């Protein structure tokens, strides 16, 4: 089985546990191929945690889960040094992020101090404790679930942390048939038991390297930049897309092309993933909110007004 086919097989396996959500599963697969982190936002009980566990099982990734409550400390996340009397030295004890897939469950229920412990982890793939920096296992992905702001015990994530999530996926309620199947199967055996491993860590690292080599023309790169600049100039937005967001769009577009079986990016790859990459990073002005504007409307207008480049295949020899 070729590596691309293995990636699609993962989405099929995850779909056995998370019913009726193929688009969300595909977007998360793209983010992992692009070395990105994923924020899953929705109400409790729609399968956010099951989603992360299913990916870990299908890809044979080591996984740790932390339920982010107000009493979770930064040391629980990044680890700590403990004095060992026998040797007279401090010994480092790894935190929960020492794995391939770290599930931060209900991340917006914990303190800002604990949330900030993830910033270096997500950006550098490393932790620094007592002045010593240690690299995390590779591949490494943070998959965080978030309850809607306004739910009891939640608080807004800072913009600097939101910007480190490559995509934000909204699960939504299952349709009638999917919910019927959940009710039919769940009492007899867990849906996760249906998920079989179809690849491993080395396969994912290979895929990530292949995605890095997907060709992107100067026209596509300029299109991404112009989309980002359009959000920065839009009077309805208090906060537009950062250069990090532009990199995220490029990475997701390469992953979309890869899963489509192409070795080059076309404009449709960009538009297909733009909303998932941009939505959580954009912030409306107070005037726009009171006027009934939405981030969805702004994204639609930006995609409509910024001219698409003509598709351009890679030149001979690439």
mmCIF file of C-alpha atoms in Angstrom:
data_model
loop_
_atom_site.group_PDB
_atom_site.id
_atom_site.type_symbol
_atom_site.label_atom_id
_atom_site.label_comp_id
_atom_site.label_asym_id
_atom_site.label_seq_id
_atom_site.Cartn_x
_atom_site.Cartn_y
_atom_site.Cartn_z
ATOM 1 C CA UNK A 1 0.000 0.000 0.000
ATOM 2 C CA UNK A 2 1.419 3.392 -1.011
ATOM 3 C CA UNK A 3 1.793 6.051 1.654
ATOM 4 C CA UNK A 4 -1.006 8.231 0.273
ATOM 5 C CA UNK A 5 -3.341 5.228 0.275
ATOM 6 C CA UNK A 6 -2.415 4.582 3.892
ATOM 7 C CA UNK A 7 -3.434 8.127 4.798
ATOM 8 C CA UNK A 8 -6.828 7.616 3.177
ATOM 9 C CA UNK A 9 -7.107 4.256 4.955
ATOM 10 C CA UNK A 10 -6.608 6.073 8.266
ATOM 11 C CA UNK A 11 -9.554 8.365 7.521
ATOM 12 C CA UNK A 12 -11.675 5.317 6.729
ATOM 13 C CA UNK A 13 -10.728 3.638 10.006
ATOM 14 C CA UNK A 14 -11.404 6.780 12.056
ATOM 15 C CA UNK A 15 -14.774 7.002 10.299
ATOM 16 C CA UNK A 16 -15.719 3.685 11.892
ATOM 17 C CA UNK A 17 -15.603 5.312 15.334
ATOM 18 C CA UNK A 18 -16.688 8.856 14.472
ATOM 19 C CA UNK A 19 -19.768 8.392 12.341
ATOM 20 C CA UNK A 20 -21.027 10.868 9.767
ATOM 21 C CA UNK A 21 -18.071 13.281 9.932
ATOM 22 C CA UNK A 22 -15.865 12.476 6.900
ATOM 23 C CA UNK A 23 -15.017 16.115 6.152
ATOM 24 C CA UNK A 24 -13.799 16.848 9.679
ATOM 25 C CA UNK A 25 -11.737 13.642 9.679
ATOM 26 C CA UNK A 26 -10.157 14.531 6.336
ATOM 27 C CA UNK A 27 -9.218 18.046 7.481
ATOM 28 C CA UNK A 28 -7.531 16.654 10.597
ATOM 29 C CA UNK A 29 -5.595 14.153 8.489
ATOM 30 C CA UNK A 30 -4.404 17.040 6.308
ATOM 31 C CA UNK A 31 -3.235 18.990 9.352
ATOM 32 C CA UNK A 32 -1.248 16.029 10.674
ATOM 33 C CA UNK A 33 0.356 15.531 7.257
ATOM 34 C CA UNK A 34 1.303 19.232 7.278
ATOM 35 C CA UNK A 35 2.877 18.918 10.773
ATOM 36 C CA UNK A 36 0.134 21.073 12.276
ATOM 37 C CA UNK A 37 -1.928 21.091 15.452
ATOM 38 C CA UNK A 38 -5.699 20.778 15.565
ATOM 39 C CA UNK A 39 -8.368 22.542 17.613
ATOM 40 C CA UNK A 40 -11.717 20.741 17.725
ATOM 41 C CA UNK A 41 -14.468 23.050 18.911
ATOM 42 C CA UNK A 42 -18.005 22.005 19.758
ATOM 43 C CA UNK A 43 -20.436 21.223 22.538
ATOM 44 C CA UNK A 44 -19.749 18.226 24.828
ATOM 45 C CA UNK A 45 -20.843 14.784 23.731
ATOM 46 C CA UNK A 46 -20.355 14.888 19.950
ATOM 47 C CA UNK A 47 -17.265 12.661 19.837
ATOM 48 C CA UNK A 48 -14.311 15.063 20.041
ATOM 49 C CA UNK A 49 -12.291 12.840 22.383
ATOM 50 C CA UNK A 50 -13.179 9.689 20.464
ATOM 51 C CA UNK A 51 -11.897 11.396 17.330
ATOM 52 C CA UNK A 52 -8.414 11.891 18.769
ATOM 53 C CA UNK A 53 -8.267 8.383 20.222
ATOM 54 C CA UNK A 54 -9.310 6.879 16.902
ATOM 55 C CA UNK A 55 -6.490 8.679 15.060
ATOM 56 C CA UNK A 56 -3.955 7.447 17.612
ATOM 57 C CA UNK A 57 -5.159 3.874 17.220
ATOM 58 C CA UNK A 58 -5.296 3.900 13.409
ATOM 59 C CA UNK A 59 -1.776 5.359 13.163
ATOM 60 C CA UNK A 60 -0.237 3.457 16.106
ATOM 61 C CA UNK A 61 0.825 6.680 17.785
ATOM 62 C CA UNK A 62 1.700 6.964 21.446
ATOM 63 C CA UNK A 63 -0.961 9.105 23.053
ATOM 64 C CA UNK A 64 -1.462 10.935 26.325
ATOM 65 C CA UNK A 65 -4.599 12.704 27.427
ATOM 66 C CA UNK A 66 -4.992 15.476 29.993
ATOM 67 C CA UNK A 67 -8.356 16.728 31.154
ATOM 68 C CA UNK A 68 -7.734 20.467 31.425
ATOM 69 C CA UNK A 69 -9.347 21.472 34.703
ATOM 70 C CA UNK A 70 -8.479 24.613 36.715
ATOM 71 C CA UNK A 71 -6.091 22.659 38.975
ATOM 72 C CA UNK A 72 -3.871 21.328 36.156
ATOM 73 C CA UNK A 73 -0.339 22.765 36.502
ATOM 74 C CA UNK A 74 2.246 23.568 33.816
ATOM 75 C CA UNK A 75 4.483 20.849 35.263
ATOM 76 C CA UNK A 76 1.765 18.308 34.503
ATOM 77 C CA UNK A 77 2.172 19.232 30.853
ATOM 78 C CA UNK A 78 5.916 19.769 30.333
ATOM 79 C CA UNK A 79 7.341 17.710 33.202
ATOM 80 C CA UNK A 80 9.424 18.563 36.257
ATOM 81 C CA UNK A 81 12.777 17.892 37.943
ATOM 82 C CA UNK A 82 12.799 16.009 41.236
ATOM 83 C CA UNK A 83 15.736 15.828 43.629
ATOM 84 C CA UNK A 84 17.061 12.288 43.989
ATOM 85 C CA UNK A 85 18.639 11.823 47.389
ATOM 86 C CA UNK A 86 20.652 8.746 46.413
ATOM 87 C CA UNK A 87 22.563 10.500 43.636
ATOM 88 C CA UNK A 88 22.351 14.071 44.904
ATOM 89 C CA UNK A 89 21.055 15.187 41.507
ATOM 90 C CA UNK A 90 17.805 16.450 40.042
ATOM 91 C CA UNK A 91 16.162 13.939 37.727
ATOM 92 C CA UNK A 92 13.771 15.031 34.982
ATOM 93 C CA UNK A 93 10.357 13.378 34.872
ATOM 94 C CA UNK A 94 8.636 13.858 31.493
ATOM 95 C CA UNK A 95 5.216 15.494 31.344
ATOM 96 C CA UNK A 96 2.144 14.439 29.418
ATOM 97 C CA UNK A 97 3.377 15.946 26.135
ATOM 98 C CA UNK A 98 6.095 13.285 25.821
ATOM 99 C CA UNK A 99 4.146 11.350 23.170
ATOM 100 C CA UNK A 100 3.180 11.474 19.489
ATOM 101 C CA UNK A 101 -0.415 12.662 19.915
ATOM 102 C CA UNK A 102 -1.236 14.828 22.910
ATOM 103 C CA UNK A 103 -4.938 15.243 23.597
ATOM 104 C CA UNK A 104 -5.684 18.432 25.531
ATOM 105 C CA UNK A 105 -9.284 17.819 26.522
ATOM 106 C CA UNK A 106 -11.397 20.939 27.122
ATOM 107 C CA UNK A 107 -8.338 23.152 26.915
ATOM 108 C CA UNK A 108 -10.257 26.338 27.647
ATOM 109 C CA UNK A 109 -11.233 25.223 31.143
ATOM 110 C CA UNK A 110 -7.753 25.564 32.630
ATOM 111 C CA UNK A 111 -5.734 28.599 33.713
ATOM 112 C CA UNK A 112 -3.900 30.878 31.303
ATOM 113 C CA UNK A 113 -0.624 29.876 32.950
ATOM 114 C CA UNK A 114 -1.164 26.212 32.110
ATOM 115 C CA UNK A 115 -2.312 27.042 28.590
ATOM 116 C CA UNK A 116 0.869 29.031 28.064
ATOM 117 C CA UNK A 117 2.919 25.924 28.860
ATOM 118 C CA UNK A 118 1.829 24.614 25.483
ATOM 119 C CA UNK A 119 3.180 27.570 23.472
ATOM 120 C CA UNK A 120 6.781 26.344 23.210
ATOM 121 C CA UNK A 121 5.566 22.783 22.813
ATOM 122 C CA UNK A 122 3.418 23.651 19.804
ATOM 123 C CA UNK A 123 5.892 25.990 18.123
ATOM 124 C CA UNK A 124 9.207 24.237 18.746
ATOM 125 C CA UNK A 125 8.244 20.628 19.456
ATOM 126 C CA UNK A 126 10.279 20.873 22.642
ATOM 127 C CA UNK A 127 9.979 21.586 26.365
ATOM 128 C CA UNK A 128 12.287 23.636 28.582
ATOM 129 C CA UNK A 129 12.454 22.726 32.259
ATOM 130 C CA UNK A 130 15.039 24.222 34.637
ATOM 131 C CA UNK A 131 16.888 25.776 31.720
ATOM 132 C CA UNK A 132 17.266 22.496 29.799
ATOM 133 C CA UNK A 133 15.491 22.101 26.448
ATOM 134 C CA UNK A 134 14.390 18.627 25.441
ATOM 135 C CA UNK A 135 12.969 17.624 22.072
ATOM 136 C CA UNK A 136 9.668 15.751 21.954
ATOM 137 C CA UNK A 137 9.113 12.468 20.087
ATOM 138 C CA UNK A 138 8.418 12.809 16.388
ATOM 139 C CA UNK A 139 5.915 12.950 14.833
ATOM 140 C CA UNK A 140 4.152 15.187 17.352
ATOM 141 C CA UNK A 141 0.662 16.679 17.206
ATOM 142 C CA UNK A 142 -1.450 18.530 19.739
ATOM 143 C CA UNK A 143 -5.150 17.855 19.326
ATOM 144 C CA UNK A 144 -7.136 20.074 21.661
ATOM 145 C CA UNK A 145 -10.863 20.051 22.273
ATOM 146 C CA UNK A 146 -12.646 23.231 23.250
ATOM 147 C CA UNK A 147 -16.136 23.881 24.535
ATOM 148 C CA UNK A 148 -17.863 26.965 23.112
ATOM 149 C CA UNK A 149 -16.926 30.186 24.914
ATOM 150 C CA UNK A 150 -19.675 31.011 27.376
ATOM 151 C CA UNK A 151 -20.083 27.448 28.575
ATOM 152 C CA UNK A 152 -19.746 27.078 32.347
ATOM 153 C CA UNK A 153 -16.106 27.169 33.479
ATOM 154 C CA UNK A 154 -14.617 28.213 30.141
ATOM 155 C CA UNK A 155 -12.475 31.151 29.131
ATOM 156 C CA UNK A 156 -11.191 32.450 25.817
ATOM 157 C CA UNK A 157 -7.868 31.168 24.540
ATOM 158 C CA UNK A 158 -5.282 33.910 23.902
ATOM 159 C CA UNK A 159 -4.714 34.878 20.273
ATOM 160 C CA UNK A 160 -1.084 33.715 20.449
ATOM 161 C CA UNK A 161 -2.244 30.210 21.267
ATOM 162 C CA UNK A 162 -5.079 30.107 18.761
ATOM 163 C CA UNK A 163 -2.600 31.110 16.062
ATOM 164 C CA UNK A 164 -0.554 27.976 16.774
ATOM 165 C CA UNK A 165 -3.413 25.682 15.782
ATOM 166 C CA UNK A 166 -3.203 24.993 12.068
ATOM 167 C CA UNK A 167 -6.938 24.361 11.772
ATOM 168 C CA UNK A 168 -10.087 24.571 13.852
ATOM 169 C CA UNK A 169 -12.636 21.860 13.104
ATOM 170 C CA UNK A 170 -16.260 21.994 14.231
ATOM 171 C CA UNK A 171 -17.851 18.574 14.680
ATOM 172 C CA UNK A 172 -21.560 19.379 14.822
ATOM 173 C CA UNK A 173 -24.346 16.986 15.654
ATOM 174 C CA UNK A 174 -24.480 13.664 13.767
ATOM 175 C CA UNK A 175 -27.217 13.171 11.211
ATOM 176 C CA UNK A 176 -30.152 10.853 11.897
ATOM 177 C CA UNK A 177 -28.616 7.721 10.393
ATOM 178 C CA UNK A 178 -25.262 8.215 12.129
ATOM 179 C CA UNK A 179 -26.914 8.747 15.505
ATOM 180 C CA UNK A 180 -29.077 5.651 14.971
ATOM 181 C CA UNK A 181 -25.925 3.611 14.353
ATOM 182 C CA UNK A 182 -24.277 5.062 17.468
ATOM 183 C CA UNK A 183 -27.262 3.984 19.550
ATOM 184 C CA UNK A 184 -27.322 0.552 17.921
ATOM 185 C CA UNK A 185 -23.648 -0.257 18.394
ATOM 186 C CA UNK A 186 -22.569 1.607 21.501
ATOM 187 C CA UNK A 187 -24.264 -0.611 24.112
ATOM 188 C CA UNK A 188 -22.658 -3.766 22.716
ATOM 189 C CA UNK A 189 -19.085 -2.664 22.201
ATOM 190 C CA UNK A 190 -17.174 0.557 21.983
ATOM 191 C CA UNK A 191 -16.913 2.225 18.604
ATOM 192 C CA UNK A 192 -13.160 2.538 19.114
ATOM 193 C CA UNK A 193 -12.840 -1.249 19.080
ATOM 194 C CA UNK A 194 -13.724 -1.153 15.402
ATOM 195 C CA UNK A 195 -10.641 0.924 14.497
ATOM 196 C CA UNK A 196 -7.688 -1.102 13.200
ATOM 197 C CA UNK A 197 -4.093 0.166 12.805
ATOM 198 C CA UNK A 198 -3.166 0.733 9.168
ATOM 199 C CA UNK A 199 0.139 2.621 9.502
ATOM 200 C CA UNK A 200 2.766 3.617 12.047
ATOM 201 C CA UNK A 201 4.921 6.555 13.135
ATOM 202 C CA UNK A 202 7.504 6.025 10.392
ATOM 203 C CA UNK A 203 4.789 6.043 7.737
ATOM 204 C CA UNK A 204 3.538 9.395 9.014
ATOM 205 C CA UNK A 205 7.054 10.872 8.997
ATOM 206 C CA UNK A 206 7.480 9.676 5.401
ATOM 207 C CA UNK A 207 4.167 11.244 4.387
ATOM 208 C CA UNK A 208 5.055 14.527 6.041
ATOM 209 C CA UNK A 209 8.304 14.659 4.057
ATOM 210 C CA UNK A 210 6.387 13.931 0.844
ATOM 211 C CA UNK A 211 3.892 16.705 1.602
ATOM 212 C CA UNK A 212 6.772 19.118 2.158
ATOM 213 C CA UNK A 213 7.899 18.417 -1.419
ATOM 214 C CA UNK A 214 4.535 19.126 -3.065
ATOM 215 C CA UNK A 215 5.154 21.861 -5.642
ATOM 216 C CA UNK A 216 3.592 25.273 -5.094
ATOM 217 C CA UNK A 217 4.021 27.880 -7.820
ATOM 218 C CA UNK A 218 4.764 31.536 -7.203
ATOM 219 C CA UNK A 219 1.227 32.316 -8.363
ATOM 220 C CA UNK A 220 -0.283 30.129 -5.644
ATOM 221 C CA UNK A 221 2.063 31.576 -3.027
ATOM 222 C CA UNK A 222 1.058 35.096 -4.040
ATOM 223 C CA UNK A 223 -2.627 34.082 -3.904
ATOM 224 C CA UNK A 224 -2.193 32.929 -0.282
ATOM 225 C CA UNK A 225 -0.429 36.171 0.621
ATOM 226 C CA UNK A 226 -3.153 38.263 -1.027
ATOM 227 C CA UNK A 227 -5.864 36.355 0.866
ATOM 228 C CA UNK A 228 -4.071 37.045 4.146
ATOM 229 C CA UNK A 229 -3.547 40.700 3.299
ATOM 230 C CA UNK A 230 -7.219 41.054 2.405
ATOM 231 C CA UNK A 231 -8.170 40.018 5.939
ATOM 232 C CA UNK A 232 -5.754 42.564 7.395
ATOM 233 C CA UNK A 233 -7.307 45.366 5.344
ATOM 234 C CA UNK A 234 -10.938 44.423 5.979
ATOM 235 C CA UNK A 235 -12.548 47.100 8.161
ATOM 236 C CA UNK A 236 -14.820 44.508 9.748
ATOM 237 C CA UNK A 237 -11.899 42.678 11.335
ATOM 238 C CA UNK A 238 -9.999 43.759 14.427
ATOM 239 C CA UNK A 239 -7.472 40.969 13.836
ATOM 240 C CA UNK A 240 -6.458 39.556 10.447
ATOM 241 C CA UNK A 241 -4.290 36.616 9.463
ATOM 242 C CA UNK A 242 -0.658 36.496 10.579
ATOM 243 C CA UNK A 243 2.307 35.252 8.519
ATOM 244 C CA UNK A 244 2.078 32.058 10.601
ATOM 245 C CA UNK A 245 -1.461 31.684 9.288
ATOM 246 C CA UNK A 246 -0.203 32.060 5.714
ATOM 247 C CA UNK A 247 2.248 29.227 6.369
ATOM 248 C CA UNK A 248 -0.617 27.146 7.740
ATOM 249 C CA UNK A 249 -2.709 27.751 4.614
ATOM 250 C CA UNK A 250 0.237 26.723 2.429
ATOM 251 C CA UNK A 251 0.823 23.560 4.465
ATOM 252 C CA UNK A 252 -2.829 22.547 4.385
ATOM 253 C CA UNK A 253 -3.032 23.221 0.642
ATOM 254 C CA UNK A 254 -0.032 20.959 0.031
ATOM 255 C CA UNK A 255 -1.672 18.235 2.124
ATOM 256 C CA UNK A 256 -4.927 18.641 0.181
ATOM 257 C CA UNK A 257 -3.048 18.222 -3.102
ATOM 258 C CA UNK A 258 -1.229 15.176 -1.711
ATOM 259 C CA UNK A 259 -4.445 13.434 -0.701
ATOM 260 C CA UNK A 260 -5.903 14.260 -4.121
ATOM 261 C CA UNK A 261 -3.021 12.397 -5.765
ATOM 262 C CA UNK A 262 -1.312 15.452 -7.242
ATOM 263 C CA UNK A 263 2.286 16.590 -6.929
ATOM 264 C CA UNK A 264 1.361 20.268 -7.235
ATOM 265 C CA UNK A 265 -1.093 22.677 -5.614
ATOM 266 C CA UNK A 266 -4.007 24.204 -7.545
ATOM 267 C CA UNK A 267 -6.119 27.193 -6.414
ATOM 268 C CA UNK A 268 -8.980 24.884 -5.396
ATOM 269 C CA UNK A 269 -6.709 23.292 -2.776
ATOM 270 C CA UNK A 270 -6.324 26.702 -1.146
ATOM 271 C CA UNK A 271 -9.996 27.645 -1.208
ATOM 272 C CA UNK A 272 -11.043 24.215 0.104
ATOM 273 C CA UNK A 273 -9.077 24.602 3.326
ATOM 274 C CA UNK A 274 -8.997 28.383 3.769
ATOM 275 C CA UNK A 275 -12.013 28.710 6.070
ATOM 276 C CA UNK A 276 -10.842 25.933 8.419
ATOM 277 C CA UNK A 277 -7.418 27.558 8.649
ATOM 278 C CA UNK A 278 -8.604 31.154 8.996
ATOM 279 C CA UNK A 279 -11.816 31.147 11.026
ATOM 280 C CA UNK A 280 -10.361 30.770 14.547
ATOM 281 C CA UNK A 281 -7.700 33.388 13.858
ATOM 282 C CA UNK A 282 -10.029 36.193 12.797
ATOM 283 C CA UNK A 283 -11.692 38.615 15.199
ATOM 284 C CA UNK A 284 -14.546 40.978 14.330
ATOM 285 C CA UNK A 285 -14.662 44.593 15.476
ATOM 286 C CA UNK A 286 -17.354 45.514 17.966
ATOM 287 C CA UNK A 287 -19.099 47.576 15.309
ATOM 288 C CA UNK A 288 -19.152 44.630 12.906
ATOM 289 C CA UNK A 289 -20.574 42.303 15.554
ATOM 290 C CA UNK A 290 -23.367 44.693 16.489
ATOM 291 C CA UNK A 291 -24.072 45.157 12.788
ATOM 292 C CA UNK A 292 -24.737 41.444 12.378
ATOM 293 C CA UNK A 293 -21.548 40.542 10.523
ATOM 294 C CA UNK A 294 -19.972 37.124 10.966
ATOM 295 C CA UNK A 295 -16.499 35.744 10.369
ATOM 296 C CA UNK A 296 -18.048 33.337 7.852
ATOM 297 C CA UNK A 297 -19.311 36.290 5.798
ATOM 298 C CA UNK A 298 -15.889 37.939 5.834
ATOM 299 C CA UNK A 299 -14.156 34.739 4.691
ATOM 300 C CA UNK A 300 -16.678 34.263 1.886
ATOM 301 C CA UNK A 301 -16.178 37.869 0.729
ATOM 302 C CA UNK A 302 -12.394 37.529 0.788
ATOM 303 C CA UNK A 303 -12.492 34.339 -1.268
ATOM 304 C CA UNK A 304 -14.877 36.013 -3.710
ATOM 305 C CA UNK A 305 -12.946 39.257 -4.173
ATOM 306 C CA UNK A 306 -9.322 38.055 -4.318
ATOM 307 C CA UNK A 307 -8.665 36.841 -7.889
ATOM 308 C CA UNK A 308 -7.685 33.199 -8.253
ATOM 309 C CA UNK A 309 -4.527 32.482 -10.226
ATOM 310 C CA UNK A 310 -4.605 30.119 -13.167
ATOM 311 C CA UNK A 311 -3.570 26.545 -12.305
ATOM 312 C CA UNK A 312 0.113 26.015 -13.004
ATOM 313 C CA UNK A 313 1.754 22.588 -13.160
ATOM 314 C CA UNK A 314 5.365 22.142 -12.050
ATOM 315 C CA UNK A 315 8.009 22.732 -14.666
ATOM 316 C CA UNK A 316 9.861 19.787 -16.190
ATOM 317 C CA UNK A 317 12.304 18.147 -13.812
ATOM 318 C CA UNK A 318 10.539 18.835 -10.535
#
